[in-house]
Short mmCIF file of C-alpha atoms in Angstrom, two decimals:
data_model
loop_
_atom_site.label_atom_id
_atom_site.label_comp_id
_atom_site.label_asym_id
_atom_site.label_seq_id
_atom_site.Cartn_x
_atom_site.Cartn_y
_atom_site.Cartn_z
CA LEU A 30 119.94 112.91 -164.09
CA VAL A 31 123.27 111.60 -164.44
CA ALA A 32 124.01 113.36 -167.12
CA ALA A 33 123.05 116.38 -165.08
CA ALA A 34 125.21 115.27 -162.13
CA LEU A 35 128.54 114.59 -164.65
CA ALA A 36 127.56 117.99 -165.88
CA SER A 37 127.72 119.91 -162.72
CA VAL A 38 130.90 118.27 -161.55
CA MET A 39 132.08 119.37 -164.15
CA ILE A 40 131.36 122.15 -163.91
CA ALA A 41 132.90 122.74 -160.72
CA PHE A 42 136.47 121.43 -162.24
CA ALA A 43 136.28 124.85 -164.39
CA LEU A 44 135.15 126.82 -161.30
CA PHE A 45 138.17 125.18 -159.68
CA GLY A 46 140.61 126.04 -162.85
CA THR A 47 140.55 122.64 -165.14
CA SER A 48 137.94 122.60 -167.82
CA GLN A 49 138.92 121.52 -171.11
CA GLU A 50 137.54 124.57 -173.66
CA PHE A 51 140.94 126.21 -172.54
CA PHE A 52 142.04 123.26 -175.22
CA GLU A 53 139.13 123.39 -177.61
CA SER A 54 140.36 126.41 -178.41
CA ILE A 55 143.57 128.20 -179.96
CA HIS A 56 146.75 128.68 -177.79
CA PRO A 57 150.96 129.17 -179.59
CA PRO A 58 151.61 125.23 -178.60
CA GLY A 59 153.84 126.24 -175.83
CA GLU A 60 150.97 127.69 -173.85
CA TYR A 61 148.92 124.89 -174.63
CA ALA A 62 151.81 122.35 -173.78
CA ARG A 63 153.03 123.74 -170.46
CA ALA A 64 148.25 123.88 -169.37
CA LEU A 65 148.18 120.94 -170.27
CA LEU A 66 151.01 119.84 -168.30
CA GLU A 67 149.37 122.10 -165.19
CA HIS A 68 146.34 120.04 -165.14
CA ALA A 69 147.89 116.66 -166.02
CA GLY A 70 145.88 114.52 -163.16
CA SER A 71 143.17 116.80 -163.26
CA LEU A 72 142.60 116.80 -166.75
CA ARG A 73 142.74 112.95 -166.89
CA THR A 74 139.27 113.44 -164.28
CA VAL A 75 137.33 115.88 -166.62
CA LEU A 76 138.48 113.64 -170.08
CA ALA A 77 136.71 110.66 -168.09
CA LEU A 78 133.62 112.26 -166.43
CA ASP A 79 133.41 113.53 -170.74
CA GLY A 80 133.17 110.04 -171.33
CA LEU A 81 130.40 108.68 -168.75
CA PHE A 82 128.62 112.24 -169.75
CA LEU A 83 129.49 111.48 -173.01
CA LEU A 84 127.35 107.50 -172.52
CA ALA A 85 125.06 108.88 -170.27
CA TYR A 86 123.48 111.97 -173.05
CA THR A 87 123.32 109.17 -176.03
CA ALA A 88 121.50 106.49 -173.27
CA PHE A 89 119.42 109.90 -172.73
CA PHE A 90 118.43 110.56 -176.34
CA VAL A 91 117.71 106.94 -176.75
CA ALA A 92 115.62 106.49 -174.20
CA TYR A 93 114.03 109.67 -175.51
CA VAL A 94 113.29 108.40 -179.18
CA ILE A 95 112.15 105.14 -178.27
CA ALA A 96 109.44 107.04 -175.50
CA ARG A 97 108.59 109.38 -178.72
CA ARG A 98 108.07 106.84 -180.96
CA GLY A 99 104.07 107.35 -182.23
CA HIS A 100 103.89 110.35 -180.88
CA THR A 101 105.86 112.79 -183.17
CA SER A 102 107.62 112.80 -185.96
CA GLU A 103 109.82 109.32 -187.11
CA LEU A 104 111.54 111.60 -189.14
CA VAL A 105 112.61 114.27 -186.62
CA LEU A 106 113.35 111.15 -184.07
CA ARG A 107 115.63 109.68 -186.75
CA LEU A 108 117.55 112.62 -187.53
CA VAL A 109 117.89 113.57 -183.54
CA LEU A 110 118.61 110.09 -182.45
CA GLY A 111 121.39 110.41 -185.79
CA ALA A 112 122.75 113.70 -184.73
CA VAL A 113 123.59 112.82 -181.73
CA LEU A 114 125.13 109.25 -182.25
CA VAL A 115 127.36 112.45 -184.70
CA ALA A 116 128.05 114.16 -181.69
CA ALA A 117 129.07 111.62 -179.41
CA GLY A 118 131.15 110.79 -182.11
CA LEU A 119 133.08 113.55 -182.19
CA ASP A 120 133.57 114.01 -178.52
CA ALA A 121 134.38 110.75 -178.03
CA VAL A 122 137.40 111.62 -181.49
CA GLU A 123 137.56 115.54 -179.00
CA ASN A 124 138.77 113.17 -175.36
CA PHE A 125 141.23 111.45 -176.86
CA HIS A 126 142.93 113.15 -179.05
CA ILE A 127 142.76 115.83 -176.38
CA LEU A 128 144.81 112.95 -174.36
CA SER A 129 147.65 112.06 -176.27
CA MET A 130 148.75 116.21 -176.43
CA LEU A 131 149.14 115.35 -172.85
CA HIS A 132 150.61 112.05 -173.86
CA VAL A 133 152.83 114.29 -176.08
CA ALA A 134 153.45 116.56 -173.65
CA GLU A 135 154.62 114.35 -171.16
CA ALA A 136 156.96 113.03 -173.16
CA GLY A 137 158.59 116.26 -173.98
CA GLY A 138 157.53 117.49 -177.28
CA LEU A 139 154.78 120.15 -178.09
CA PRO A 140 151.35 119.22 -179.76
CA SER A 141 151.60 120.48 -183.44
CA ALA A 142 150.17 124.11 -184.46
CA GLY A 143 147.91 121.08 -186.60
CA GLN A 144 146.56 119.89 -183.76
CA ILE A 145 145.92 121.92 -181.71
CA GLU A 146 143.57 123.78 -184.37
CA ALA A 147 141.81 120.45 -185.21
CA GLN A 148 141.08 120.38 -182.03
CA TYR A 149 139.39 123.44 -182.01
CA VAL A 150 137.31 122.68 -185.66
CA LEU A 151 136.20 118.64 -183.96
CA SER A 152 134.61 120.66 -181.05
CA ALA A 153 133.36 123.21 -183.06
CA VAL A 154 131.45 121.11 -184.92
CA LYS A 155 130.61 118.79 -181.93
CA PHE A 156 128.60 121.46 -180.85
CA THR A 157 127.15 123.38 -184.38
CA ILE A 158 125.85 119.16 -184.56
CA GLY A 159 124.62 119.20 -180.96
CA TYR A 160 122.18 121.98 -181.34
CA GLY A 161 120.59 120.70 -184.23
CA ALA A 162 119.50 118.34 -182.43
CA ALA A 163 118.69 119.97 -180.06
CA ILE A 164 116.67 121.96 -182.40
CA GLY A 165 115.75 118.71 -183.15
CA LEU A 166 114.56 118.11 -179.86
CA SER A 167 112.22 121.26 -179.03
CA LEU A 168 110.51 120.35 -181.82
CA SER A 169 109.16 116.40 -180.96
CA TYR A 170 108.67 117.32 -177.31
CA PRO A 171 105.68 117.15 -175.61
CA ARG A 172 103.69 120.07 -174.77
CA ASP A 173 101.35 118.79 -172.10
CA SER A 174 102.69 120.61 -169.38
CA TRP A 175 103.87 124.06 -168.51
CA LEU A 176 107.56 122.61 -167.62
CA ALA A 177 107.91 120.79 -171.04
CA ARG A 178 107.16 124.32 -173.37
CA MET A 179 109.54 126.10 -170.61
CA VAL A 180 112.28 123.03 -171.99
CA ALA A 181 111.48 123.15 -175.23
CA LEU A 182 111.51 126.15 -176.06
CA SER A 183 114.48 127.19 -173.91
CA THR A 184 115.86 124.28 -175.79
CA GLY A 185 115.07 124.84 -178.81
CA LEU A 186 116.16 128.26 -179.28
CA ALA A 187 118.25 129.96 -176.47
CA PHE A 188 120.57 126.64 -176.59
CA PRO A 189 122.08 127.23 -179.86
CA VAL A 190 121.79 130.70 -179.73
CA VAL A 191 123.08 131.25 -177.04
CA GLY A 192 126.21 127.90 -178.15
CA VAL A 193 127.04 130.25 -181.04
CA LEU A 194 127.65 133.04 -179.50
CA ALA A 195 129.90 131.63 -177.73
CA TYR A 196 132.09 131.36 -180.33
CA VAL A 197 132.08 134.54 -182.34
CA ALA A 198 131.51 136.92 -179.33
CA PRO A 199 135.29 139.04 -178.43
CA ALA A 200 136.63 137.59 -174.73
CA PRO A 201 135.01 137.83 -171.61
CA TRP A 202 131.79 137.59 -173.32
CA SER A 203 132.21 134.87 -175.00
CA HIS A 204 133.66 133.34 -171.06
CA LEU A 205 130.25 134.13 -169.99
CA LEU A 206 128.64 132.74 -173.31
CA GLY A 207 130.75 129.44 -172.67
CA LEU A 208 129.28 129.04 -168.93
CA ALA A 209 125.61 129.48 -170.00
CA ARG A 210 126.37 126.67 -172.66
CA VAL A 211 127.23 124.90 -170.20
CA VAL A 212 124.60 125.56 -167.66
CA PHE A 213 121.68 124.79 -170.32
CA PHE A 214 123.29 120.93 -169.48
CA VAL A 215 122.89 120.33 -166.72
CA SER A 216 118.78 121.80 -167.15
CA GLY A 217 117.96 119.97 -169.80
CA TYR A 218 118.81 117.35 -168.42
CA ALA A 219 117.51 117.85 -165.08
CA LEU A 220 114.28 118.91 -166.04
CA SER A 221 114.02 116.52 -168.53
CA ALA A 222 113.75 113.82 -165.35
CA LEU A 223 111.37 115.52 -164.05
CA VAL A 224 109.32 115.48 -167.08
CA PHE A 225 109.57 112.37 -168.05
CA TRP A 226 110.22 111.59 -164.39
CA PRO A 227 107.40 108.03 -164.13
CA THR A 228 104.38 108.08 -162.03
CA ARG A 229 102.41 105.30 -159.86
CA ARG A 230 99.30 104.35 -161.56
CA PRO A 231 96.34 102.98 -159.42
CA ARG A 232 96.70 99.09 -158.96
CA ARG A 233 93.14 97.73 -161.06
CA ALA A 234 91.27 96.63 -157.81
#
């Protein structure tokens, strides 16, 4: 629920004009620096939210692996957790890299073309590893209800397909697919909260 709530707040910021997605794509250094300065305050807030979000989704996956041990393949669970930890590490590097370029811009400098390209690559690799984790999550997800089956299917099939297409589709399709990818974030975590919501057990007499 925390992960879904944080992602929802970041969507709200994006709708009002401040999103990380611009800084995860390639632009001329001058244009990139102007965007950093124009959104400096709100961008710091978004990066703080994203830092909390990566902690929340990492915690979810750790709890998920613990809960599913003994119910599904141990190898798949290890691969899922390993992929998530790598993606979270790249996510943190990505956030601090954007912050470092913001500091440079505020000091009157320009981020280099190499830094901007590295930011794009970091983001793309992070998401690709995340799609692998999503497929592993789908393979190990419970199938004991229609809701669980729906979450497993959408997470393991629709989410990776949408994510990969978001990088290769031309605008404006790439923007729409990027938005759909974020919607998958929110719905996936929110629905998983319902799937794993603890139910009260009747007390023994």
